[in-house]
Amino acid sequence: MTRFLTKIFLTGLLFVIVTMSGVAQKLNNTLYLMQNVPQSNQVNPAIQPECKVFVGFPALSSIYFNYSNSSFAYSDVITDGTGIRSDSLVVNVNSFHDALKTTNFLSQQFELTLFALGIRAKDFYFTLDVIEKEDSRFSFDKEMITFLKNGNYDYRGRTANWGGLGVDANSYHEIALGVSKKINDKWTVGVKGKVLFGIANLHMEESDMSVFTSLTGDQVILNSKHRLRASIPINQITYDANGYVEDINFNSDDFDEDFFLNTDNKGFAVDLGMTYKMDEKTTLYASVLDIGAITWKSNGYEFVQDGSFTYNGADWSQSGNSNDPNYREIEDVFDDLVDDIEDEFRVSDLTGTYSVGLPTKIYLGGSHQIHNKVNLGALSRTEIFNGKVQSSLTLSANARFFRNLSTSLSYTAVNNSYNNLGFGVAAKLGPVQFYTITDNVIAAIRPNSAQVANVRFGFNLLFGCKDKNKKKDECSWSEPLGNKKKPLYK
């Protein structure tokens, strides 16, 4: 029975992990060095788009989705069955367990730019972005899965430390106003201020779980401690006789226009950036994004759970003979056990205001021109969130063989994944520019084995663009040769 219940619980956990709309880093590495795409200013506010004015198509300027996983791929969890299950897909617990690291991170992000505008004024460049952002993250330790997979036999006389569960989800509006200035021929600096309006939030502030098994195996002690912050519209919370949370109810009608447009949850963040041109061919870049936080005031709750349960076994002796006057259904015995566990792990709720910082990103990189139409780039990205640091490294080749067509090919090492080949293309026809960029194009070809998958695409209107590669004394294709004046000789 114990092994059966463990398999049910583990299968359920795998289902949540695989199907959650969430996984570890939000990558924009290929975009960073495609600087003819105005959205590169979103990852370095010092970057000045080459056109005097750009306008993003409303709701089509930039659509971005990112998925990242620090350890396993879909194919490590769901595999083809064998034997009588050869025609089915099955959950492979062993393969999933073997792919895990000590601590595992999953994250997912979605961004929709509603409006974007950029204007050059001499050495200054001003930008305005209105963006809808959603960011969700989940983390867990391998030892919890090991215990659920193998049971507690190997843990006799000691404690299995399950670690904590990391749960963070964030949805908010962002209005960003930026300015960059060209200081001289070498230095350009930029800053961007962001006003944030939170929609909903989940933040696991504290989490710790462990299981102790006695040396003889006849006693198991479960310890669990959690503190979850939430800003969500809860319709009703019911309590037991001791004042502990018994049930939480949601009403879909509460997720209405007022919920999505509320301005009670305010925040502020800053982006900083710089570029330094070492010589005619080499440029260095640095930027720090999302230094700030959101204060959550509306629909704010704090759920606290701290308990310990000692399991000495369950008495099934009266469940063997249905003719016994003291007969008890196995389900009743199990229900009593569940009730005992719930009594020890009850949840209390508090209300109040709290603040959660944004994941801060640090970019350091550079590019070197090897041809007047080709440059090579390198970029490191470090993300800091909840005291955890995650890094990535990207190498890229960026080409612009035609004025209105640019491409980028990149390679990224991230999340213990080393098969991420990225690609980007930006094409301009008249004033309309279309671009699409991904840090792992292989994910579209072999999605089952991908740990990183993202894509960004959109449309811009570009005005007042200059060809930086064109020499001052060079003819344009649009200039008729017959209009050239002949030199005068004395």
CSV table of C-alpha atoms in Angstrom, one decimal:
chain,number,residue,atom,x,y,z
A,1,MET,CA,0.0,0.0,0.0
A,2,THR,CA,2.8,2.4,1.0
A,3,ARG,CA,4.7,1.7,-2.3
A,4,PHE,CA,1.4,2.2,-4.3
A,5,LEU,CA,0.7,5.5,-2.6
A,6,THR,CA,4.3,6.7,-3.2
A,7,LYS,CA,3.9,5.9,-6.9
A,8,ILE,CA,0.7,7.8,-7.1
A,9,PHE,CA,2.2,10.9,-5.4
A,10,LEU,CA,5.3,10.8,-7.5
A,11,THR,CA,3.4,10.5,-10.7
A,12,GLY,CA,1.2,13.4,-9.7
A,13,LEU,CA,4.3,15.5,-9.0
A,14,LEU,CA,5.8,14.6,-12.4
A,15,PHE,CA,2.6,15.6,-14.0
A,16,VAL,CA,2.7,19.0,-12.3
A,17,ILE,CA,6.3,19.6,-13.3
A,18,VAL,CA,5.8,18.6,-17.0
A,19,THR,CA,2.5,20.4,-17.5
A,20,MET,CA,3.1,23.6,-15.5
A,21,SER,CA,3.2,26.7,-17.7
A,22,GLY,CA,6.5,27.3,-16.3
A,23,VAL,CA,11.3,26.5,-16.0
A,24,ALA,CA,15.6,28.6,-15.0
A,25,GLN,CA,16.8,31.6,-17.0
A,26,LYS,CA,15.1,34.2,-19.2
A,27,LEU,CA,17.4,34.4,-22.1
A,28,ASN,CA,17.8,37.3,-24.5
A,29,ASN,CA,21.4,36.7,-25.5
A,30,THR,CA,21.1,36.5,-29.3
A,31,LEU,CA,19.0,39.7,-29.3
A,32,TYR,CA,21.7,41.6,-27.3
A,33,LEU,CA,24.1,41.8,-30.2
A,34,MET,CA,21.5,42.3,-33.0
A,35,GLN,CA,21.5,46.0,-32.4
A,36,ASN,CA,19.7,47.0,-35.6
A,37,VAL,CA,16.6,45.6,-33.9
A,38,PRO,CA,15.3,48.4,-31.6
A,39,GLN,CA,14.3,45.9,-28.9
A,40,SER,CA,18.0,45.4,-28.1
A,41,ASN,CA,17.6,48.6,-26.1
A,42,GLN,CA,15.4,46.6,-23.7
A,43,VAL,CA,18.5,44.5,-22.6
A,44,ASN,CA,20.9,47.5,-22.7
A,45,PRO,CA,19.5,51.0,-22.3
A,46,ALA,CA,22.7,52.5,-23.6
A,47,ILE,CA,22.2,51.0,-27.1
A,48,GLN,CA,21.0,53.6,-29.5
A,49,PRO,CA,18.9,52.2,-32.5
A,50,GLU,CA,20.4,53.4,-35.8
A,51,CYS,CA,17.2,55.0,-37.0
A,52,LYS,CA,16.1,58.4,-35.8
A,53,VAL,CA,12.6,57.2,-35.0
A,54,PHE,CA,11.1,53.8,-34.4
A,55,VAL,CA,7.5,52.9,-33.5
A,56,GLY,CA,6.4,49.4,-32.5
A,57,PHE,CA,3.2,48.0,-33.9
A,58,PRO,CA,0.6,48.0,-31.1
A,59,ALA,CA,0.7,44.6,-29.5
A,60,LEU,CA,2.9,43.3,-32.3
A,61,SER,CA,6.1,45.2,-31.5
A,62,SER,CA,7.5,42.3,-29.5
A,63,ILE,CA,6.0,39.0,-28.4
A,64,TYR,CA,8.4,36.9,-26.3
A,65,PHE,CA,8.1,33.4,-24.7
A,66,ASN,CA,10.9,31.6,-22.8
A,67,TYR,CA,11.1,28.1,-21.2
A,68,SER,CA,14.2,27.0,-19.3
A,69,ASN,CA,15.1,23.8,-17.3
A,70,SER,CA,18.3,23.2,-15.3
A,71,SER,CA,18.3,19.4,-15.4
A,72,PHE,CA,15.9,17.3,-17.4
A,73,ALA,CA,14.0,17.3,-20.7
A,74,TYR,CA,10.6,16.0,-21.6
A,75,SER,CA,12.1,12.8,-23.0
A,76,ASP,CA,13.6,12.1,-19.6
A,77,VAL,CA,10.1,12.0,-18.1
A,78,ILE,CA,7.8,10.7,-20.9
A,79,THR,CA,9.1,7.7,-22.9
A,80,ASP,CA,7.7,5.0,-25.2
A,81,GLY,CA,6.3,2.0,-23.3
A,82,THR,CA,7.5,-1.5,-23.7
A,83,GLY,CA,5.8,-4.9,-23.8
A,84,ILE,CA,2.1,-4.6,-23.5
A,85,ARG,CA,2.5,-0.8,-23.3
A,86,SER,CA,4.6,-0.5,-26.5
A,87,ASP,CA,1.8,1.5,-28.1
A,88,SER,CA,1.6,4.0,-25.2
A,89,LEU,CA,3.6,6.8,-23.6
A,90,VAL,CA,4.6,6.1,-20.0
A,91,VAL,CA,6.1,8.1,-17.1
A,92,ASN,CA,9.7,6.9,-16.6
A,93,VAL,CA,10.5,7.6,-13.0
A,94,ASN,CA,14.0,6.2,-13.2
A,95,SER,CA,15.0,8.2,-16.2
A,96,PHE,CA,13.6,11.4,-14.6
A,97,HIS,CA,15.4,10.7,-11.3
A,98,ASP,CA,18.8,10.0,-13.1
A,99,ALA,CA,18.6,13.4,-15.0
A,100,LEU,CA,18.1,15.5,-11.8
A,101,LYS,CA,20.8,17.7,-10.2
A,102,THR,CA,21.1,18.3,-6.5
A,103,THR,CA,18.7,21.3,-6.8
A,104,ASN,CA,16.6,21.7,-9.9
A,105,PHE,CA,15.1,24.9,-11.3
A,106,LEU,CA,12.3,25.5,-13.8
A,107,SER,CA,11.1,28.8,-15.1
A,108,GLN,CA,8.8,30.3,-17.8
A,109,GLN,CA,8.3,33.9,-19.0
A,110,PHE,CA,6.0,35.7,-21.3
A,111,GLU,CA,6.1,39.3,-22.5
A,112,LEU,CA,3.8,41.3,-24.7
A,113,THR,CA,4.9,44.8,-25.7
A,114,LEU,CA,1.7,46.9,-26.2
A,115,PHE,CA,3.6,50.0,-27.4
A,116,ALA,CA,7.2,51.0,-28.1
A,117,LEU,CA,8.6,54.3,-29.3
A,118,GLY,CA,12.1,55.6,-29.8
A,119,ILE,CA,13.3,59.1,-30.8
A,120,ARG,CA,16.8,60.5,-31.4
A,121,ALA,CA,17.7,64.1,-30.4
A,122,LYS,CA,21.3,64.8,-31.3
A,123,ASP,CA,23.4,62.7,-28.9
A,124,PHE,CA,20.4,61.6,-26.9
A,125,TYR,CA,18.0,58.7,-27.6
A,126,PHE,CA,14.7,58.5,-25.8
A,127,THR,CA,12.6,55.4,-25.5
A,128,LEU,CA,9.1,54.5,-24.2
A,129,ASP,CA,7.9,50.9,-23.7
A,130,VAL,CA,4.6,49.6,-22.3
A,131,ILE,CA,4.9,45.9,-21.6
A,132,GLU,CA,2.8,43.1,-20.0
A,133,LYS,CA,5.1,40.7,-18.2
A,134,GLU,CA,4.6,37.2,-16.6
A,135,ASP,CA,7.3,35.2,-14.8
A,136,SER,CA,6.9,31.9,-13.0
A,137,ARG,CA,9.5,29.7,-11.3
A,138,PHE,CA,9.7,26.4,-9.5
A,139,SER,CA,12.5,24.6,-7.7
A,140,PHE,CA,13.0,21.4,-5.8
A,141,ASP,CA,15.8,19.1,-4.4
A,142,LYS,CA,16.6,15.7,-5.9
A,143,GLU,CA,16.6,14.0,-2.5
A,144,MET,CA,12.9,14.4,-2.2
A,145,ILE,CA,12.4,12.5,-5.5
A,146,THR,CA,14.9,9.9,-4.4
A,147,PHE,CA,13.0,9.2,-1.2
A,148,LEU,CA,9.6,9.0,-3.0
A,149,LYS,CA,11.1,6.7,-5.6
A,150,ASN,CA,13.0,4.3,-3.4
A,151,GLY,CA,11.0,4.5,-0.1
A,152,ASN,CA,12.6,5.0,3.4
A,153,TYR,CA,14.4,1.7,3.8
A,154,ASP,CA,17.8,3.2,3.0
A,155,TYR,CA,17.1,6.1,5.4
A,156,ARG,CA,16.8,4.0,8.6
A,157,GLY,CA,18.3,5.7,11.6
A,158,ARG,CA,18.7,9.0,9.8
A,159,THR,CA,16.9,12.0,8.3
A,160,ALA,CA,16.1,12.5,4.7
A,161,ASN,CA,16.4,16.2,4.0
A,162,TRP,CA,13.9,17.1,1.3
A,163,GLY,CA,15.0,20.7,1.2
A,164,GLY,CA,12.5,23.4,0.3
A,165,LEU,CA,10.1,24.0,-2.6
A,166,GLY,CA,10.7,27.2,-4.5
A,167,VAL,CA,7.4,28.7,-5.9
A,168,ASP,CA,7.4,32.2,-7.4
A,169,ALA,CA,4.9,33.6,-9.9
A,170,ASN,CA,4.6,37.2,-10.9
A,171,SER,CA,2.4,39.1,-13.3
A,172,TYR,CA,2.6,42.9,-13.8
A,173,HIS,CA,2.3,45.9,-16.1
A,174,GLU,CA,5.5,47.8,-16.9
A,175,ILE,CA,5.8,51.4,-18.2
A,176,ALA,CA,9.5,52.1,-19.0
A,177,LEU,CA,11.0,55.5,-20.0
A,178,GLY,CA,14.7,55.5,-21.0
A,179,VAL,CA,17.3,57.8,-22.2
A,180,SER,CA,20.8,57.2,-23.5
A,181,LYS,CA,23.6,59.7,-24.3
A,182,LYS,CA,26.6,59.5,-26.4
A,183,ILE,CA,29.3,61.1,-24.2
A,184,ASN,CA,32.0,61.0,-26.8
A,185,ASP,CA,33.3,58.8,-29.6
A,186,LYS,CA,34.0,56.0,-27.2
A,187,TRP,CA,31.4,56.1,-24.4
A,188,THR,CA,27.6,55.8,-24.5
A,189,VAL,CA,25.6,55.5,-21.2
A,190,GLY,CA,21.9,54.8,-20.7
A,191,VAL,CA,19.4,54.6,-17.9
A,192,LYS,CA,15.8,53.4,-17.9
A,193,GLY,CA,13.2,54.0,-15.1
A,194,LYS,CA,10.3,51.5,-14.9
A,195,VAL,CA,7.0,52.1,-13.1
A,196,LEU,CA,5.4,48.7,-12.3
A,197,PHE,CA,1.8,47.8,-11.5
A,198,GLY,CA,1.4,44.3,-10.1
A,199,ILE,CA,-1.5,42.0,-11.1
A,200,ALA,CA,-0.9,38.8,-9.1
A,201,ASN,CA,1.9,37.2,-7.2
A,202,LEU,CA,2.9,34.0,-5.4
A,203,HIS,CA,6.1,34.0,-3.4
A,204,MET,CA,7.4,31.1,-1.2
A,205,GLU,CA,9.2,33.0,1.5
A,206,GLU,CA,10.2,30.0,3.6
A,207,SER,CA,10.1,26.2,2.9
A,208,ASP,CA,11.8,23.2,4.6
A,209,MET,CA,10.8,19.5,4.7
A,210,SER,CA,12.4,16.4,6.2
A,211,VAL,CA,11.6,12.8,7.1
A,212,PHE,CA,13.2,10.8,9.9
A,213,THR,CA,13.0,7.0,10.0
A,214,SER,CA,13.9,5.1,13.1
A,215,LEU,CA,16.6,2.5,13.0
A,216,THR,CA,14.0,-0.3,13.3
A,217,GLY,CA,11.7,1.4,10.7
A,218,ASP,CA,8.7,1.3,12.9
A,219,GLN,CA,8.5,5.0,13.3
A,220,VAL,CA,8.5,7.8,10.7
A,221,ILE,CA,8.5,11.5,11.7
A,222,LEU,CA,7.5,14.1,9.0
A,223,ASN,CA,8.5,17.7,9.5
A,224,SER,CA,7.2,20.5,7.3
A,225,LYS,CA,7.5,24.3,7.5
A,226,HIS,CA,6.2,26.7,4.8
A,227,ARG,CA,5.5,30.4,4.5
A,228,LEU,CA,3.7,31.4,1.3
A,229,ARG,CA,2.9,35.0,0.3
A,230,ALA,CA,0.1,35.6,-2.1
A,231,SER,CA,-1.6,38.5,-3.8
A,232,ILE,CA,-4.6,36.9,-5.6
A,233,PRO,CA,-8.4,37.4,-5.4
A,234,ILE,CA,-9.7,34.7,-3.0
A,235,ASN,CA,-13.4,34.5,-2.9
A,236,GLN,CA,-13.7,32.7,0.5
A,237,ILE,CA,-11.6,31.1,3.2
A,238,THR,CA,-13.3,28.6,5.5
A,239,TYR,CA,-11.8,27.7,8.9
A,240,ASP,CA,-12.0,24.8,11.4
A,241,ALA,CA,-13.0,25.1,15.0
A,242,ASN,CA,-9.4,26.0,16.0
A,243,GLY,CA,-9.1,28.8,13.5
A,244,TYR,CA,-7.0,27.0,10.9
A,245,VAL,CA,-7.6,27.2,7.2
A,246,GLU,CA,-9.8,24.4,6.1
A,247,ASP,CA,-10.6,25.4,2.5
A,248,ILE,CA,-9.9,28.1,0.0
A,249,ASN,CA,-12.4,29.0,-2.7
A,250,PHE,CA,-11.8,31.0,-5.9
A,251,ASN,CA,-14.5,32.6,-8.1
A,252,SER,CA,-13.6,33.1,-11.8
A,253,ASP,CA,-15.8,36.2,-11.8
A,254,ASP,CA,-13.2,37.9,-9.6
A,255,PHE,CA,-10.7,37.8,-12.4
A,256,ASP,CA,-12.3,40.7,-14.1
A,257,GLU,CA,-11.3,44.0,-15.6
A,258,ASP,CA,-10.8,45.6,-12.2
A,259,PHE,CA,-8.4,42.8,-11.2
A,260,PHE,CA,-6.2,43.2,-14.3
A,261,LEU,CA,-6.2,47.0,-14.3
A,262,ASN,CA,-5.8,47.7,-10.5
A,263,THR,CA,-3.0,50.1,-9.6
A,264,ASP,CA,-2.7,49.3,-5.9
A,265,ASN,CA,0.4,47.1,-6.2
A,266,LYS,CA,3.0,49.6,-7.2
A,267,GLY,CA,6.7,49.1,-7.8
A,268,PHE,CA,9.7,50.7,-9.4
A,269,ALA,CA,12.8,49.4,-11.1
A,270,VAL,CA,15.9,50.8,-12.9
A,271,ASP,CA,18.0,49.5,-15.8
A,272,LEU,CA,21.6,50.7,-16.3
A,273,GLY,CA,23.8,50.3,-19.3
A,274,MET,CA,27.0,51.4,-21.1
A,275,THR,CA,28.9,50.8,-24.3
A,276,TYR,CA,32.6,51.5,-24.8
A,277,LYS,CA,34.2,51.6,-28.2
A,278,MET,CA,37.8,50.5,-27.7
A,279,ASP,CA,38.8,51.0,-31.3
A,280,GLU,CA,37.3,51.0,-34.8
A,281,LYS,CA,36.6,47.2,-34.6
A,282,THR,CA,36.0,46.4,-30.9
A,283,THR,CA,33.2,47.4,-28.6
A,284,LEU,CA,32.4,46.4,-25.0
A,285,TYR,CA,29.0,46.3,-23.4
A,286,ALA,CA,27.6,46.1,-19.9
A,287,SER,CA,24.1,46.4,-18.4
A,288,VAL,CA,22.2,45.6,-15.2
A,289,LEU,CA,18.5,45.2,-15.5
A,290,ASP,CA,15.5,45.1,-13.1
A,291,ILE,CA,17.0,46.7,-9.9
A,292,GLY,CA,13.8,47.1,-8.0
A,293,ALA,CA,10.7,45.5,-6.4
A,294,ILE,CA,6.9,45.5,-6.3
A,295,THR,CA,5.0,46.2,-3.1
A,296,TRP,CA,1.8,44.0,-3.0
A,297,LYS,CA,-1.1,45.6,-1.1
A,298,SER,CA,-4.3,44.4,-2.7
A,299,ASN,CA,-5.6,40.8,-2.0
A,300,GLY,CA,-2.5,40.2,0.1
A,301,TYR,CA,-2.3,37.0,2.1
A,302,GLU,CA,0.3,35.1,4.1
A,303,PHE,CA,-0.2,31.3,4.6
A,304,VAL,CA,1.9,29.8,7.3
A,305,GLN,CA,2.3,26.1,8.1
A,306,ASP,CA,4.6,24.6,10.6
A,307,GLY,CA,4.1,21.0,11.9
A,308,SER,CA,5.4,17.6,12.7
A,309,PHE,CA,3.7,14.2,12.4
A,310,THR,CA,4.8,10.9,13.9
A,311,TYR,CA,3.6,7.9,12.1
A,312,ASN,CA,3.7,4.6,14.0
A,313,GLY,CA,1.7,2.6,11.5
A,314,ALA,CA,-2.1,2.2,10.9
A,315,ASP,CA,-4.3,-0.4,12.5
A,316,TRP,CA,-5.8,-2.6,9.8
A,317,SER,CA,-6.6,-5.5,12.1
A,318,GLN,CA,-10.3,-4.9,11.9
A,319,SER,CA,-10.4,-4.6,8.2
A,320,GLY,CA,-9.9,-8.3,7.3
A,321,ASN,CA,-13.3,-9.8,8.0
A,322,SER,CA,-16.4,-8.0,6.9
A,323,ASN,CA,-18.5,-10.2,9.2
A,324,ASP,CA,-16.7,-8.9,12.3
A,325,PRO,CA,-19.0,-6.6,14.2
A,326,ASN,CA,-16.0,-4.2,14.7
A,327,TYR,CA,-15.2,-4.3,11.0
A,328,ARG,CA,-13.8,-1.1,9.5
A,329,GLU,CA,-13.4,-0.3,5.8
A,330,ILE,CA,-9.8,0.2,4.7
A,331,GLU,CA,-10.9,3.6,3.3
A,332,ASP,CA,-12.1,4.6,6.8
A,333,VAL,CA,-8.7,3.7,8.3
A,334,PHE,CA,-6.9,5.6,5.6
A,335,ASP,CA,-9.2,8.6,6.1
A,336,ASP,CA,-8.5,8.7,9.8
A,337,LEU,CA,-4.8,8.7,9.0
A,338,VAL,CA,-5.2,11.5,6.6
A,339,ASP,CA,-7.2,13.5,9.2
A,340,ASP,CA,-4.4,13.0,11.8
A,341,ILE,CA,-1.8,14.3,9.3
A,342,GLU,CA,-4.0,17.3,8.4
A,343,ASP,CA,-4.4,18.1,12.1
A,344,GLU,CA,-0.6,18.4,12.4
A,345,PHE,CA,-0.1,20.3,9.2
A,346,ARG,CA,-2.8,22.9,9.4
A,347,VAL,CA,-2.4,26.2,7.7
A,348,SER,CA,-3.1,29.6,9.2
A,349,ASP,CA,-3.5,32.8,7.1
A,350,LEU,CA,-2.6,36.4,7.8
A,351,THR,CA,-3.2,39.5,5.6
A,352,GLY,CA,-0.9,42.4,5.0
A,353,THR,CA,1.5,44.2,2.7
A,354,TYR,CA,4.8,42.6,1.4
A,355,SER,CA,7.5,43.4,-1.2
A,356,VAL,CA,9.2,41.0,-3.6
A,357,GLY,CA,12.3,42.0,-5.6
A,358,LEU,CA,12.6,41.4,-9.3
A,359,PRO,CA,15.1,38.9,-10.7
A,360,THR,CA,18.2,41.1,-11.5
A,361,LYS,CA,20.1,40.4,-14.7
A,362,ILE,CA,23.8,41.3,-15.4
A,363,TYR,CA,25.1,41.3,-18.9
A,364,LEU,CA,28.8,41.6,-19.9
A,365,GLY,CA,30.0,41.3,-23.4
A,366,GLY,CA,31.8,42.6,-26.5
A,367,SER,CA,32.0,42.4,-30.3
A,368,HIS,CA,34.8,42.5,-32.7
A,369,GLN,CA,34.4,43.3,-36.4
A,370,ILE,CA,36.3,40.8,-38.6
A,371,HIS,CA,34.8,42.3,-41.9
A,372,ASN,CA,32.9,45.4,-42.7
A,373,LYS,CA,29.7,43.3,-42.8
A,374,VAL,CA,30.5,40.6,-40.1
A,375,ASN,CA,31.3,40.8,-36.4
A,376,LEU,CA,31.9,38.2,-33.7
A,377,GLY,CA,30.4,38.6,-30.2
A,378,ALA,CA,30.6,37.1,-26.8
A,379,LEU,CA,28.2,37.7,-23.9
A,380,SER,CA,27.8,36.4,-20.4
A,381,ARG,CA,24.5,36.7,-18.5
A,382,THR,CA,24.1,36.3,-14.8
A,383,GLU,CA,20.7,36.2,-13.0
A,384,ILE,CA,20.3,36.7,-9.3
A,385,PHE,CA,17.0,35.9,-7.6
A,386,ASN,CA,16.1,34.8,-4.0
A,387,GLY,CA,19.8,34.4,-3.3
A,388,LYS,CA,20.4,32.0,-6.2
A,389,VAL,CA,22.8,32.8,-9.1
A,390,GLN,CA,22.5,31.3,-12.6
A,391,SER,CA,24.8,32.1,-15.5
A,392,SER,CA,25.0,31.5,-19.2
A,393,LEU,CA,27.6,32.2,-21.9
A,394,THR,CA,26.8,33.0,-25.6
A,395,LEU,CA,29.1,33.2,-28.6
A,396,SER,CA,27.6,34.7,-31.8
A,397,ALA,CA,28.4,35.7,-35.4
A,398,ASN,CA,26.4,38.6,-36.7
A,399,ALA,CA,26.2,39.4,-40.4
A,400,ARG,CA,24.7,42.2,-42.4
A,401,PHE,CA,25.5,41.5,-46.1
A,402,PHE,CA,22.6,43.7,-47.2
A,403,ARG,CA,21.5,47.0,-45.7
A,404,ASN,CA,17.9,45.8,-45.0
A,405,LEU,CA,18.7,42.2,-44.0
A,406,SER,CA,20.7,41.1,-41.0
A,407,THR,CA,21.3,37.7,-39.4
A,408,SER,CA,22.8,36.2,-36.3
A,409,LEU,CA,24.0,32.7,-35.5
A,410,SER,CA,24.7,32.0,-31.8
A,411,TYR,CA,25.7,29.2,-29.4
A,412,THR,CA,24.7,29.3,-25.7
A,413,ALA,CA,25.8,27.2,-22.7
A,414,VAL,CA,23.2,27.4,-20.0
A,415,ASN,CA,21.4,25.2,-17.3
A,416,ASN,CA,23.8,22.3,-17.8
A,417,SER,CA,22.6,22.3,-21.4
A,418,TYR,CA,25.2,22.6,-24.2
A,419,ASN,CA,23.2,22.0,-27.4
A,420,ASN,CA,21.6,25.5,-27.8
A,421,LEU,CA,22.1,26.9,-31.3
A,422,GLY,CA,20.4,30.2,-31.8
A,423,PHE,CA,19.4,32.2,-34.8
A,424,GLY,CA,18.0,35.6,-35.6
A,425,VAL,CA,16.9,37.5,-38.7
A,426,ALA,CA,15.7,41.0,-39.2
A,427,ALA,CA,14.3,42.2,-42.6
A,428,LYS,CA,13.2,45.6,-43.6
A,429,LEU,CA,10.9,46.5,-46.5
A,430,GLY,CA,10.3,50.2,-46.7
A,431,PRO,CA,9.7,51.5,-43.2
A,432,VAL,CA,8.5,48.1,-41.9
A,433,GLN,CA,10.9,45.8,-40.1
A,434,PHE,CA,10.1,42.2,-39.2
A,435,TYR,CA,12.4,40.2,-36.9
A,436,THR,CA,12.4,36.8,-35.2
A,437,ILE,CA,15.0,35.6,-32.8
A,438,THR,CA,15.6,32.4,-30.7
A,439,ASP,CA,18.4,31.2,-28.5
A,440,ASN,CA,17.7,27.6,-29.4
A,441,VAL,CA,16.4,26.8,-32.8
A,442,ILE,CA,17.0,23.1,-32.2
A,443,ALA,CA,14.0,23.2,-29.7
A,444,ALA,CA,11.7,23.7,-32.7
A,445,ILE,CA,13.2,20.6,-34.4
A,446,ARG,CA,13.6,18.3,-31.4
A,447,PRO,CA,11.3,19.8,-28.6
A,448,ASN,CA,11.3,16.5,-26.6
A,449,SER,CA,15.1,16.9,-25.8
A,450,ALA,CA,15.2,20.6,-25.2
A,451,GLN,CA,16.0,22.2,-21.9
A,452,VAL,CA,15.8,25.7,-23.3
A,453,ALA,CA,13.2,27.1,-25.7
A,454,ASN,CA,12.4,30.7,-26.5
A,455,VAL,CA,11.3,33.0,-29.3
A,456,ARG,CA,10.9,36.7,-29.8
A,457,PHE,CA,9.3,38.2,-32.9
A,458,GLY,CA,7.6,41.4,-33.9
A,459,PHE,CA,7.1,44.4,-36.3
A,460,ASN,CA,8.6,47.9,-36.1
A,461,LEU,CA,8.2,51.1,-38.2
A,462,LEU,CA,11.6,52.6,-38.8
A,463,PHE,CA,12.2,56.2,-40.0
A,464,GLY,CA,15.4,58.2,-40.7
A,465,CYS,CA,17.7,55.2,-41.0
A,466,LYS,CA,21.3,55.8,-42.1
A,467,ASP,CA,23.7,53.3,-43.6
A,468,LYS,CA,26.6,53.4,-41.2
A,469,ASN,CA,28.7,51.3,-43.6
A,470,LYS,CA,28.3,53.7,-46.5
A,471,LYS,CA,31.3,56.0,-47.2
A,472,LYS,CA,30.7,59.7,-47.5
A,473,ASP,CA,32.0,59.8,-51.1
A,474,GLU,CA,30.2,56.6,-52.2
A,475,CYS,CA,27.3,56.7,-54.6
A,476,SER,CA,23.9,55.4,-53.5
A,477,TRP,CA,22.0,53.0,-55.8
A,478,SER,CA,19.2,55.6,-55.9
A,479,GLU,CA,21.5,58.4,-57.2
A,480,PRO,CA,21.4,58.6,-61.0
A,481,LEU,CA,24.9,58.7,-62.4
A,482,GLY,CA,23.9,61.3,-64.9
A,483,ASN,CA,23.3,63.9,-62.2
A,484,LYS,CA,26.9,63.9,-61.1
A,485,LYS,CA,28.7,67.1,-62.0
A,486,LYS,CA,31.9,66.9,-64.1
A,487,PRO,CA,35.0,68.4,-62.5
A,488,LEU,CA,36.2,71.7,-63.8
A,489,TYR,CA,39.7,72.1,-65.0
A,490,LYS,CA,41.6,75.3,-65.5
